[in-house]
PDB file of C-alpha atoms in Angstrom:
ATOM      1  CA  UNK A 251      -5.421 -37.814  19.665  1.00 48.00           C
ATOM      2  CA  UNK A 252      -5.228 -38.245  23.543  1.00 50.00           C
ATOM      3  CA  UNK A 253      -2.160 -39.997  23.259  1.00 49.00           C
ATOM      4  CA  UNK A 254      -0.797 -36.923  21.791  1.00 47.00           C
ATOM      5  CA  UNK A 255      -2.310 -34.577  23.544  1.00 50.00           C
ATOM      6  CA  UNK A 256      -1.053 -35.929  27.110  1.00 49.00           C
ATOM      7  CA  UNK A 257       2.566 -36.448  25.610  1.00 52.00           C
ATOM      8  CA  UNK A 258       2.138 -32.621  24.628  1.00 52.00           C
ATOM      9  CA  UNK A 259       1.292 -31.487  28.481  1.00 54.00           C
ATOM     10  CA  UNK A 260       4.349 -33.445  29.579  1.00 57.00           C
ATOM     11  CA  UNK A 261       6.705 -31.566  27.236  1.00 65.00           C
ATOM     12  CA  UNK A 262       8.532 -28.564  29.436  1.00 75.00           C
ATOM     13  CA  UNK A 263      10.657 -25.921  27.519  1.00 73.00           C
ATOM     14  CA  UNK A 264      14.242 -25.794  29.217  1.00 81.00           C
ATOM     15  CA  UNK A 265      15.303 -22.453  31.334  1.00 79.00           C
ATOM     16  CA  UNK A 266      17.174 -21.162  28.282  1.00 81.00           C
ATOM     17  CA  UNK A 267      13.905 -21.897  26.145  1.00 81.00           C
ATOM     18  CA  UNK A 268      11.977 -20.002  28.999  1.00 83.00           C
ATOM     19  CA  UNK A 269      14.607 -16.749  28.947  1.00 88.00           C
ATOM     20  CA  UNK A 270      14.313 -17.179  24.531  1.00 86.00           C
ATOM     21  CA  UNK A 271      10.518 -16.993  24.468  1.00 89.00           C
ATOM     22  CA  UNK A 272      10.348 -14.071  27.380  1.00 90.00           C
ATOM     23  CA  UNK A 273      13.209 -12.179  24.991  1.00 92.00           C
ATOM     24  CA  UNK A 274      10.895 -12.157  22.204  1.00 93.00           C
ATOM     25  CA  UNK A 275       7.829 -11.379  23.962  1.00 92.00           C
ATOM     26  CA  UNK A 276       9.891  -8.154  25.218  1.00 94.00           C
ATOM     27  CA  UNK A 277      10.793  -7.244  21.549  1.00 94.00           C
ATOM     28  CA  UNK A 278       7.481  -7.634  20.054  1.00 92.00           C
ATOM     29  CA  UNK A 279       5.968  -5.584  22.791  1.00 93.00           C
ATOM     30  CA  UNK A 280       8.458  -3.266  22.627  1.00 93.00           C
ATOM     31  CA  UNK A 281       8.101  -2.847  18.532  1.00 92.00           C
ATOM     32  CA  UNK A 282       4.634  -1.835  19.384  1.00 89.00           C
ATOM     33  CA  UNK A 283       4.590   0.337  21.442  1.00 88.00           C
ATOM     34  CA  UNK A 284       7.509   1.930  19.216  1.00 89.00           C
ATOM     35  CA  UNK A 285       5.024   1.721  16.070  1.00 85.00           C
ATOM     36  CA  UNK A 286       1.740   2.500  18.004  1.00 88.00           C
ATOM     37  CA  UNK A 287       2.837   5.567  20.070  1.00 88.00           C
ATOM     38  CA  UNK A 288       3.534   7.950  17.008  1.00 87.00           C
ATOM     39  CA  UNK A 289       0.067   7.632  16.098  1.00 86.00           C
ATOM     40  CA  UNK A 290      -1.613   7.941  19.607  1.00 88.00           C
ATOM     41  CA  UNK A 291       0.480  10.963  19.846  1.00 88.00           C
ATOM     42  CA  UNK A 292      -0.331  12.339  16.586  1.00 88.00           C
ATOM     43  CA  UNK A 293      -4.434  11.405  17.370  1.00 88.00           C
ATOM     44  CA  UNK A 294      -3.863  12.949  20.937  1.00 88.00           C
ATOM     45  CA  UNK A 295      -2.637  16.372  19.204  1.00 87.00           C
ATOM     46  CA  UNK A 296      -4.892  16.827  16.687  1.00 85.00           C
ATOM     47  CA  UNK A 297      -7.999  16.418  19.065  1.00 86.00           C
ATOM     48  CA  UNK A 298      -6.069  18.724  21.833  1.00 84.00           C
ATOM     49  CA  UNK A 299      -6.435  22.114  22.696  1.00 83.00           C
ATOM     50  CA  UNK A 300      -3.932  25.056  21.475  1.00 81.00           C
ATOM     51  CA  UNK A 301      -2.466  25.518  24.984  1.00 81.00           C
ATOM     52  CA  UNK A 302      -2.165  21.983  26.015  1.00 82.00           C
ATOM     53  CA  UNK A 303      -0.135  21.491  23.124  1.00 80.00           C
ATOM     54  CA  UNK A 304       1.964  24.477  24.141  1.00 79.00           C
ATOM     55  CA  UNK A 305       3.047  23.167  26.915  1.00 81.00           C
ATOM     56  CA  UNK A 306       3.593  19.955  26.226  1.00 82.00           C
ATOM     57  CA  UNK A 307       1.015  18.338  28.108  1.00 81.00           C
ATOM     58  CA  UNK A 308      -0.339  15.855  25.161  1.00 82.00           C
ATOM     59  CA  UNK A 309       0.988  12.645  25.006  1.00 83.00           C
ATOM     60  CA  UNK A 310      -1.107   9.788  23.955  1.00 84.00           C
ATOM     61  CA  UNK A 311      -4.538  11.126  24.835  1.00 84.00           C
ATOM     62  CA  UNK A 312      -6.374  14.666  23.922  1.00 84.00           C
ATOM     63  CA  UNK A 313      -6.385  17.347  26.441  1.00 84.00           C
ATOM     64  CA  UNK A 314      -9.045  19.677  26.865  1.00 82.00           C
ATOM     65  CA  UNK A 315     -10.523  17.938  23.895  1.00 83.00           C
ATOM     66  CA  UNK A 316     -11.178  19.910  20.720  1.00 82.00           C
ATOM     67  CA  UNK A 317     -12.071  18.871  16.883  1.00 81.00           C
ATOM     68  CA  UNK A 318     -11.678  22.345  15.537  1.00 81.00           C
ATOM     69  CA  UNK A 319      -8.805  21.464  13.321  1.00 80.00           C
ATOM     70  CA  UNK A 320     -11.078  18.623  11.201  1.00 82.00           C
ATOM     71  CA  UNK A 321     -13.484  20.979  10.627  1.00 80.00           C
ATOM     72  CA  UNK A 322     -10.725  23.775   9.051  1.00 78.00           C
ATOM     73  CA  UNK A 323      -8.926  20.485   7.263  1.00 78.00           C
ATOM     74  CA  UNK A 324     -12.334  19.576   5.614  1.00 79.00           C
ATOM     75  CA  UNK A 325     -13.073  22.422   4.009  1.00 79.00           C
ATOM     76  CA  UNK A 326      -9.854  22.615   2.029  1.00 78.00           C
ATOM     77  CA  UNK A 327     -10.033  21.829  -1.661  1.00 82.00           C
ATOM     78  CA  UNK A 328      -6.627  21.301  -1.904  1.00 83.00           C
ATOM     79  CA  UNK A 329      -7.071  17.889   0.151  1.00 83.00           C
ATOM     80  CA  UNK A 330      -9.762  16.648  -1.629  1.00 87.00           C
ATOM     81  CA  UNK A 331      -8.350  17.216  -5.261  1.00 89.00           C
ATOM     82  CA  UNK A 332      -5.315  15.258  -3.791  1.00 88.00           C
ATOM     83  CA  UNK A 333      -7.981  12.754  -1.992  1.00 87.00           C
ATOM     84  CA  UNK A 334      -9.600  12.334  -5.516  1.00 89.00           C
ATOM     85  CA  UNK A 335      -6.238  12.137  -7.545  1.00 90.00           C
ATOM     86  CA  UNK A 336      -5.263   9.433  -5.046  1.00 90.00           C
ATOM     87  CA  UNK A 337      -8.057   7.493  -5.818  1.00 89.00           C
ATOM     88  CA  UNK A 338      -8.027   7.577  -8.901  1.00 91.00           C
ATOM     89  CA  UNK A 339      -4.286   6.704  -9.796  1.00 90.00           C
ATOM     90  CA  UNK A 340      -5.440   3.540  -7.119  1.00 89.00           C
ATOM     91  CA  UNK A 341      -8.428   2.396  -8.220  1.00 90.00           C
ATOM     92  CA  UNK A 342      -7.303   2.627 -12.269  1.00 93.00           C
ATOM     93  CA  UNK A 343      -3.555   1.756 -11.506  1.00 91.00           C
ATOM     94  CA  UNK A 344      -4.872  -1.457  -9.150  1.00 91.00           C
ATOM     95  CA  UNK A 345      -7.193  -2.574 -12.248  1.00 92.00           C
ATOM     96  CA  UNK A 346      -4.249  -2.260 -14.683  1.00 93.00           C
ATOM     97  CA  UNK A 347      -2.016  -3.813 -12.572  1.00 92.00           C
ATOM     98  CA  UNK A 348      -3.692  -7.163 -12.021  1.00 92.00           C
ATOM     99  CA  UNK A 349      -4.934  -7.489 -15.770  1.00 92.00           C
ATOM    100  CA  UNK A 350      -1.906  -7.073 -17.101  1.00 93.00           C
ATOM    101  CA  UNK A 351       0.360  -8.945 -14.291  1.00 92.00           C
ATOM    102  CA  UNK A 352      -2.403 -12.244 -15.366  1.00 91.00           C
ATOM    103  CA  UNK A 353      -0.728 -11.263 -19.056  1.00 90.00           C
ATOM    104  CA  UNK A 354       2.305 -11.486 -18.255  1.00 88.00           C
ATOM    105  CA  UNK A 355       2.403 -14.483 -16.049  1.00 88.00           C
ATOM    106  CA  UNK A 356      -0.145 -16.681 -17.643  1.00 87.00           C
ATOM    107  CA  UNK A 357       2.374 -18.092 -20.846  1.00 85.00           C
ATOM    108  CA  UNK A 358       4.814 -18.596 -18.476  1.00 84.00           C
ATOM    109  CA  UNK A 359       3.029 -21.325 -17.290  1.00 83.00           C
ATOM    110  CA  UNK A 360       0.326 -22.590 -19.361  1.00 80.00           C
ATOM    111  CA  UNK A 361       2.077 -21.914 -22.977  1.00 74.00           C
ATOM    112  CA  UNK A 362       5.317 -23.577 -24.821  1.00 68.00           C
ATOM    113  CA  UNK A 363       6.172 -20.948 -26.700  1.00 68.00           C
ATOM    114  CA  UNK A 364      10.089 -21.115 -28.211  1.00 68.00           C
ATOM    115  CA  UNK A 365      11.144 -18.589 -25.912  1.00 74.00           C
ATOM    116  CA  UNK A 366       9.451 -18.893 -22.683  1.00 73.00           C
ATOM    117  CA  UNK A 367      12.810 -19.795 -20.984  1.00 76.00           C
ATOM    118  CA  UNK A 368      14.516 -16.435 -21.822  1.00 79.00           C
ATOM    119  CA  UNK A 369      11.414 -14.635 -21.338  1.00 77.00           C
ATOM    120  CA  UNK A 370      10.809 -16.711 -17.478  1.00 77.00           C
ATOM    121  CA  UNK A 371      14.468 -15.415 -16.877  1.00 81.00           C
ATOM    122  CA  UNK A 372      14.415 -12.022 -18.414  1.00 83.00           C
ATOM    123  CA  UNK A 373      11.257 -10.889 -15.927  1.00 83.00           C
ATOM    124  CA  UNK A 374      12.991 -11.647 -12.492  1.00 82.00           C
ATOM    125  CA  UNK A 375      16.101  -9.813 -13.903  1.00 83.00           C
ATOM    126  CA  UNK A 376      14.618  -6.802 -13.928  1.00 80.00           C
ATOM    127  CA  UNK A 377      14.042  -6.703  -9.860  1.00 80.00           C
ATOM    128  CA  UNK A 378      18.339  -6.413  -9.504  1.00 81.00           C
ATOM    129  CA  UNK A 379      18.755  -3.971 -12.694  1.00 78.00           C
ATOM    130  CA  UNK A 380      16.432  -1.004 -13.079  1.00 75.00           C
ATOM    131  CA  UNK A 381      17.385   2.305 -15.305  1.00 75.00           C
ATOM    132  CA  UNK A 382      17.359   5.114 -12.618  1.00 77.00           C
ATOM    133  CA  UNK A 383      15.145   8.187 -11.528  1.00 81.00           C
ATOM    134  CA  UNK A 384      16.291   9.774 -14.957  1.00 84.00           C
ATOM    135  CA  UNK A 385      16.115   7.647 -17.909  1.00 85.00           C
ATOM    136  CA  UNK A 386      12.510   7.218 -16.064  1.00 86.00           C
ATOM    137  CA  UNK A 387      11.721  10.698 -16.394  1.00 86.00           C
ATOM    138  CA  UNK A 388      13.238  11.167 -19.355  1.00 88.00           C
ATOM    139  CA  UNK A 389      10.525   8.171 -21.209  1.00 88.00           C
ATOM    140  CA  UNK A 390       7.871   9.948 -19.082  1.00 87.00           C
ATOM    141  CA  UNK A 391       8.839  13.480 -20.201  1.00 88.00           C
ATOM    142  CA  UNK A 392       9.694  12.104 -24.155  1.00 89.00           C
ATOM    143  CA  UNK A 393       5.969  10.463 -24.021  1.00 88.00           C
ATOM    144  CA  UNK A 394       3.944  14.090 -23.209  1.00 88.00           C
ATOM    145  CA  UNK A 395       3.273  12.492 -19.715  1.00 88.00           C
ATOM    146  CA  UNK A 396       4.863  14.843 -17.448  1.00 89.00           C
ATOM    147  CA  UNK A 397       2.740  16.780 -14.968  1.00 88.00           C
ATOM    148  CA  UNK A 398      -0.045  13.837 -15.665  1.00 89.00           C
ATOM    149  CA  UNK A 399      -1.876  11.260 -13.722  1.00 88.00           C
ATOM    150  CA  UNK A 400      -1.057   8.326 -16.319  1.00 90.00           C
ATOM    151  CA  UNK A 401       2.916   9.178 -15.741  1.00 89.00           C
ATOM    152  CA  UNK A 402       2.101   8.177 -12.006  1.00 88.00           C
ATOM    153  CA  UNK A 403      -0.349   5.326 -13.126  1.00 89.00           C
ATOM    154  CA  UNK A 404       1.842   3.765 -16.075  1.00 88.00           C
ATOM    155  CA  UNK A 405       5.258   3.451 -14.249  1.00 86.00           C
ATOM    156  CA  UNK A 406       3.957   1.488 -11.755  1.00 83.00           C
ATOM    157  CA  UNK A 407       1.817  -1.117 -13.258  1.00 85.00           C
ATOM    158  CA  UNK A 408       3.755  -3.939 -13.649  1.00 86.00           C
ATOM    159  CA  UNK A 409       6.038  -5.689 -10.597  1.00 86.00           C
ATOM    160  CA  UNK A 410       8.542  -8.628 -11.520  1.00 87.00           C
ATOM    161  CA  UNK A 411       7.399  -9.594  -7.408  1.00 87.00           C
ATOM    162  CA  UNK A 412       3.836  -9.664  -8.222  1.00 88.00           C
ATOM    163  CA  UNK A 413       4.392 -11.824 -11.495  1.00 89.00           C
ATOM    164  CA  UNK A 414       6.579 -14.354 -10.047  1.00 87.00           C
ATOM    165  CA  UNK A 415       3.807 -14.911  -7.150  1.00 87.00           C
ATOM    166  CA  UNK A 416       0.620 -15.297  -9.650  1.00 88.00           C
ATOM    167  CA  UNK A 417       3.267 -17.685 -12.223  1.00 87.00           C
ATOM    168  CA  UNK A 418       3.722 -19.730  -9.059  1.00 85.00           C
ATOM    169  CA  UNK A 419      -0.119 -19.597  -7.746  1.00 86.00           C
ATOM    170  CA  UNK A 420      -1.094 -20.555 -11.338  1.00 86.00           C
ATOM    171  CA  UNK A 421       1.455 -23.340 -11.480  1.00 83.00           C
ATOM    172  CA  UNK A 422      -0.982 -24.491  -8.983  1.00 82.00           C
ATOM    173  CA  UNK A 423      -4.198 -24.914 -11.522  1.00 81.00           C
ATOM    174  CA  UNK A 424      -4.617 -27.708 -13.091  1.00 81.00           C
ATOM    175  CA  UNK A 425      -3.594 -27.674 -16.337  1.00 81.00           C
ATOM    176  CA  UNK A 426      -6.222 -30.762 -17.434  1.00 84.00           C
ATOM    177  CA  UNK A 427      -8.976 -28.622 -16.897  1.00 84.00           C
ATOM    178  CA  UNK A 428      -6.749 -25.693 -19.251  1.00 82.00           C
ATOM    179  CA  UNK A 429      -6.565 -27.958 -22.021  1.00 82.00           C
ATOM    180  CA  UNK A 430     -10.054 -29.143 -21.683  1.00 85.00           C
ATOM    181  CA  UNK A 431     -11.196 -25.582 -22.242  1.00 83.00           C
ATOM    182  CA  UNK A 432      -8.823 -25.210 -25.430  1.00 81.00           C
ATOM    183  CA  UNK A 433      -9.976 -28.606 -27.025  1.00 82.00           C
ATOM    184  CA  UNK A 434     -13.394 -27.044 -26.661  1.00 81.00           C
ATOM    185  CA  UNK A 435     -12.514 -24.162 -28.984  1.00 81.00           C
ATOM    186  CA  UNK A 436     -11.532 -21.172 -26.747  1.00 79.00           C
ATOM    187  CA  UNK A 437      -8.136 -19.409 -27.291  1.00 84.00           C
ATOM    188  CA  UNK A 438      -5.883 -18.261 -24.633  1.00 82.00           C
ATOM    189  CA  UNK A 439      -7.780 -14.382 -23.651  1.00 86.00           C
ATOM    190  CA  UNK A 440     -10.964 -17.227 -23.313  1.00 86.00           C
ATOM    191  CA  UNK A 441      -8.959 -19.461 -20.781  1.00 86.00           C
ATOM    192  CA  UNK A 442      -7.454 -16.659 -19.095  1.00 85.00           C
ATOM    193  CA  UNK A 443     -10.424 -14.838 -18.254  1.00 87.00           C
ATOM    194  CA  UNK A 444     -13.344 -17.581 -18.062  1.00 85.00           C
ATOM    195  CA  UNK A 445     -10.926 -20.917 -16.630  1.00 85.00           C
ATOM    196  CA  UNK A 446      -7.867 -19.472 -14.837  1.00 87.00           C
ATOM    197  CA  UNK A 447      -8.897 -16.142 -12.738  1.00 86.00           C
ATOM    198  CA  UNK A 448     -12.310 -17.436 -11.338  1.00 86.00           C
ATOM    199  CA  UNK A 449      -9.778 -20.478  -9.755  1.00 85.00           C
ATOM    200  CA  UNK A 450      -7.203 -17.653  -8.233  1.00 83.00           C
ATOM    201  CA  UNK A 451      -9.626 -15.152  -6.454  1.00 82.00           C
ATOM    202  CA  UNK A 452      -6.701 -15.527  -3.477  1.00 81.00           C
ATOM    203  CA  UNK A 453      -3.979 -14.084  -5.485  1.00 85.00           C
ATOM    204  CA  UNK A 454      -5.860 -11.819  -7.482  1.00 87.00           C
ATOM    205  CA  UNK A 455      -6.848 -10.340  -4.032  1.00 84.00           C
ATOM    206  CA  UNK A 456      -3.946 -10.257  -3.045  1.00 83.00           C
ATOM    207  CA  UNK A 457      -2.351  -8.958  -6.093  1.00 88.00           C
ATOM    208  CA  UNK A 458      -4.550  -5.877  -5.977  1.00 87.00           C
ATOM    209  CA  UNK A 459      -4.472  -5.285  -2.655  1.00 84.00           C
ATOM    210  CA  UNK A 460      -0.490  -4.901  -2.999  1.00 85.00           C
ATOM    211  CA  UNK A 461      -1.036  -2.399  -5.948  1.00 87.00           C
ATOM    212  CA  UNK A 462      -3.525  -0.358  -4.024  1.00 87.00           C
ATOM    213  CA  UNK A 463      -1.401   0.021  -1.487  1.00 84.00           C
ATOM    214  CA  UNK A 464       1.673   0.757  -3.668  1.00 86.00           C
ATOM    215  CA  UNK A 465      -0.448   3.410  -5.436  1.00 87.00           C
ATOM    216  CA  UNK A 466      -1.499   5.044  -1.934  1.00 87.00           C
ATOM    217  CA  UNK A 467       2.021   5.346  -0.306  1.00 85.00           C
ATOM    218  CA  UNK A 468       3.483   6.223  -3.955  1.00 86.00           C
ATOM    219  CA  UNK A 469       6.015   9.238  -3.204  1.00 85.00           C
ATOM    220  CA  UNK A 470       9.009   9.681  -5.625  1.00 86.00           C
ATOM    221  CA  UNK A 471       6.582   9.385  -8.493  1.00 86.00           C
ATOM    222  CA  UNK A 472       4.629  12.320  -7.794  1.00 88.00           C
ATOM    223  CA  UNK A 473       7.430  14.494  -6.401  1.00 87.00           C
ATOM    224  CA  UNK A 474       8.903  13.636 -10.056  1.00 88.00           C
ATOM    225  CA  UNK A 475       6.417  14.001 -12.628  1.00 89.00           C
ATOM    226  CA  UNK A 476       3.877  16.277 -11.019  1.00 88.00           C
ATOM    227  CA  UNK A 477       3.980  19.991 -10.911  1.00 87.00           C
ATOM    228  CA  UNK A 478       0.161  21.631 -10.932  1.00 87.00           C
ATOM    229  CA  UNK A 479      -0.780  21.925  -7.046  1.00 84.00           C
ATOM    230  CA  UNK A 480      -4.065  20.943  -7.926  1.00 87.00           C
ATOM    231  CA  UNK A 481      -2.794  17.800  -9.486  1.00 88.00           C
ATOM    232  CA  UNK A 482      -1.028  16.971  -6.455  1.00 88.00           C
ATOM    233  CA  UNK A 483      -1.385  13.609  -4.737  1.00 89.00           C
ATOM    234  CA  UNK A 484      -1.877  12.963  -1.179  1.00 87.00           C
ATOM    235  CA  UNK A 485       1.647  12.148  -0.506  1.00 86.00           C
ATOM    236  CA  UNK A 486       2.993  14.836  -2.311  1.00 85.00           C
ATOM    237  CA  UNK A 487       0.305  17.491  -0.855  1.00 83.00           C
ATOM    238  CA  UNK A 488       1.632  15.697   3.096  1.00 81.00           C
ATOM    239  CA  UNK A 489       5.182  16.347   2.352  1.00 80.00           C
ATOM    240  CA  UNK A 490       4.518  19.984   1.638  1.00 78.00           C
ATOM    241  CA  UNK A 491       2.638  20.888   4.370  1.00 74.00           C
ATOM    242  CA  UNK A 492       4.341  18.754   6.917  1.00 69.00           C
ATOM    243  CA  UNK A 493       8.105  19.346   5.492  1.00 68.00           C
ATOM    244  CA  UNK A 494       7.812  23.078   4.009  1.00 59.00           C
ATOM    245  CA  UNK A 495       5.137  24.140   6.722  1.00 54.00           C
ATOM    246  CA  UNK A 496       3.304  25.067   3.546  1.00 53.00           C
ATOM    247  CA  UNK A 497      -0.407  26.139   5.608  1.00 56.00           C
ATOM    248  CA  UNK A 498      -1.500  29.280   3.510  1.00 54.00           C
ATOM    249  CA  UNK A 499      -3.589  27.178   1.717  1.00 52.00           C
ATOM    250  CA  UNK A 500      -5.520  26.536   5.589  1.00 54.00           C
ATOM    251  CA  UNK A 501      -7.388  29.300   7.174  1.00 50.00           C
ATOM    252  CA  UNK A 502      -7.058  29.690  11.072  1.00 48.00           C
ATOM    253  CA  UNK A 503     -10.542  31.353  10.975  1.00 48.00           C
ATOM    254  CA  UNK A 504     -11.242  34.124  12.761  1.00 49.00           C
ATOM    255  CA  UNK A 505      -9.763  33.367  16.261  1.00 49.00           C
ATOM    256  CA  UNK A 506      -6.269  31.796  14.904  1.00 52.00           C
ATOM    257  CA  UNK A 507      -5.035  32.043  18.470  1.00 51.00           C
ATOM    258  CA  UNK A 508      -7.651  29.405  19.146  1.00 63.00           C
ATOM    259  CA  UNK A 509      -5.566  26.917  17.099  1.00 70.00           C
ATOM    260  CA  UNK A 510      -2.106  26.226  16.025  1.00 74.00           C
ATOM    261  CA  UNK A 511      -0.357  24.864  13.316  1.00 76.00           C
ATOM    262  CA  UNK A 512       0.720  22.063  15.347  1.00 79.00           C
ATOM    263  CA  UNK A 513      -2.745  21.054  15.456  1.00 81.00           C
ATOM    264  CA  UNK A 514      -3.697  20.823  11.350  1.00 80.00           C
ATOM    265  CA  UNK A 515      -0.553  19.332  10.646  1.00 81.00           C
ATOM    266  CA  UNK A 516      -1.640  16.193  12.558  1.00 83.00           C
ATOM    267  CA  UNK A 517      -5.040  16.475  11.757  1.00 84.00           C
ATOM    268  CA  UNK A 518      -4.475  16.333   7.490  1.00 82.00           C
ATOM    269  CA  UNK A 519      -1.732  13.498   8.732  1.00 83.00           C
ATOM    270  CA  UNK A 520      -4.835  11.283  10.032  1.00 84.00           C
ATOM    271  CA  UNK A 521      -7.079  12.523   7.539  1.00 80.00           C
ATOM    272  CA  UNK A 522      -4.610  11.166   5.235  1.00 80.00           C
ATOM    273  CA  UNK A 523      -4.036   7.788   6.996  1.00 81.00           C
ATOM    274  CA  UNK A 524      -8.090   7.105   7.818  1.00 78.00           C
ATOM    275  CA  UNK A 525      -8.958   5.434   5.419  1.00 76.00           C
ATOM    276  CA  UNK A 526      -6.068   2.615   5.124  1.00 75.00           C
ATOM    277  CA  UNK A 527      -6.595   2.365   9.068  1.00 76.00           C
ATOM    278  CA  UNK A 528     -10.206   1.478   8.531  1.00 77.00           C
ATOM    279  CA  UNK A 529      -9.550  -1.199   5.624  1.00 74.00           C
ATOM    280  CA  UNK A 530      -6.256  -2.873   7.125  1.00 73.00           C
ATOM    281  CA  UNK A 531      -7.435  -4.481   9.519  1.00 75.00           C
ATOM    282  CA  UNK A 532     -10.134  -6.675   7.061  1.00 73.00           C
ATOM    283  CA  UNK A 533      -7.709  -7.313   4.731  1.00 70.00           C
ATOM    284  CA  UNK A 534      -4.769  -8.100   6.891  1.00 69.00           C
ATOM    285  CA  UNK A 535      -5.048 -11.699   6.615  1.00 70.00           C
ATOM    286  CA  UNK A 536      -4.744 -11.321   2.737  1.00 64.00           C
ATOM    287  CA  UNK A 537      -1.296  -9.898   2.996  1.00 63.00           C
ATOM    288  CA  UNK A 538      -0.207 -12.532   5.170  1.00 65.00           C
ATOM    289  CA  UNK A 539      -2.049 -14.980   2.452  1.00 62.00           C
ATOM    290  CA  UNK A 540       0.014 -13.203   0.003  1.00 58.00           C
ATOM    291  CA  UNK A 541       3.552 -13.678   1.340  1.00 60.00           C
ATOM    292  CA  UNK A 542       3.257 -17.556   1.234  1.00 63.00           C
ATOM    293  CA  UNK A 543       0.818 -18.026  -1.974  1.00 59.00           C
ATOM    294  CA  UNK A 544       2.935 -20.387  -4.240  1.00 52.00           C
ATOM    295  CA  UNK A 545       5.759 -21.394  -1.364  1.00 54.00           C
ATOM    296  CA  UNK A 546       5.519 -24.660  -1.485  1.00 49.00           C
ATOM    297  CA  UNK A 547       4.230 -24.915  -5.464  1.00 47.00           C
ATOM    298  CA  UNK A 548       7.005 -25.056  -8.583  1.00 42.00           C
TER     299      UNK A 548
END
């Protein structure tokens, strides 16, 4: 280990090496501050005062600080219906999702049924050839889902991405310990649930934590199948107000010159975006988990 560590010290990166690494220092930095700014900015407005804003004195920290916007955006009910509707197309659609992606990837790999060839190839064909925005709401519209939560919920459970990565994970398992359990008696819903999940916590994680977020930032699905305002989602309820200026729905109060529009429209945008801010950074390393589970296994 000393050996290697000296011969390490002596090792000296050429100028060109030198000028490569500086290069992409610069551009990461760089992508930062291009990602991180919008959101100090939008912070920095929504906490400002009315005038500061007016003349353009905000950039990314409040002026003449002020949190009279959060307290108009909370007492909207139009937010929290969409908060709630959110939720519950994530928490439901997340649950779905990972059951039924374990379905769908567990024969692929643990049962030699006749067709399990066509069926391993049919599943990644579908991420190159979909049937459109209309044949989609067509079936949605056909089934008596239209204007419902489940049309939102439904479309998006399944991902021919997230099956391929828990085949691969579960390619992993031993399959001794699989057969064990069957020459003890239980069928394949036994193995599945009591055998194969409790050994692929990582990629269930993972899994869910994909969906969740899928379900969160879902856009085209609302805008499509949802018409009731008070069924609205966050996203859908964001690109109203932000896109349409659509702030009837917000009081100004009694002293509306004490507050601009400027100034709710950023506040709902971080009242929108709090609570994945909070919960990304503890769950960061699983998405970086996620991209390499099953890399190097078949």
């Amino acid at each position: 280990l000393k050996m290697v560590t000296k011969r390490n010290k002596k090792i000296k990166l050429t100028v060109g090496e030198q000028i490569g690494r500086a290069v992409i220092v610069l551009l990461l930095i760089a992508m930062c501050v291009a990602v991180i700014y919008p959101f100090m900015n939008m912070i920095a407005i929504s906490l400002s005062d009315k005038y500061a804003i007016d003349r353009r004195e905000v950039t990314i920290s409040p002026v003449d600080f002020t949190a009279r916007a959060y307290g108009m955006v909370a007492q909207n009910k139009y937010l929290w219906l969409a908060y709630g509707n959110t939720l519950f197309g994530c928490v439901i659609g997340t649950v779905l999702g990972v059951v039924l992606t374990a379905f769908a990837a567990y024969p692929m790999v643990f049962n030699n049924f006749g067709w399990n060839k066509v069926y391993s190839v049919f599943i990644p064909i579908t991420m190159w050839f979909s049937a459109g925005s209309i044949p989609s709401f067509i079936v949605v519209n056909k089934l008596g889902l239209f204007d419902n939560h489940w049309a939102l919920i439904l479309t998006g459970l399944l991902s021919a991405f997230d099956i391929i990565v828990m085949r691969s994970f579960f390619a992993g398992v031993s399959k001794s310990i699989v057969e064990a359990a069957q020459i003890d008696g239980a069928n394949d819903m036994l193995t599945l649930f009591v055998v194969v999940l409790p050994m692929s916590k990582a990629v269930i994680a993972t899994i869910a934590l994909w969906n969740f977020i899928a379900q969160w930032n879902s856009y085209m699905g609302p805008l499509l199948y949802i018409r009731t305002k008070e069924k609205y989602t966050l996203q859908l309820l964001l690109q109203e107000i932000v896109l349409n200026s659509a702030l009837s729905d917000f009081s100004l109060g009694d002293n509306p010159q004490l507050i601009s529009q400027e100034q709710v429209k950023n506040a709902i945008l971080v009242f929108s975006i709090l609570p994945t801010l909070i919960i990304y950074p503890f769950i960061q390393k699983y998405f970086s988990k996620g991209v390499t589970i099953g890399a190097v296994k078949g």
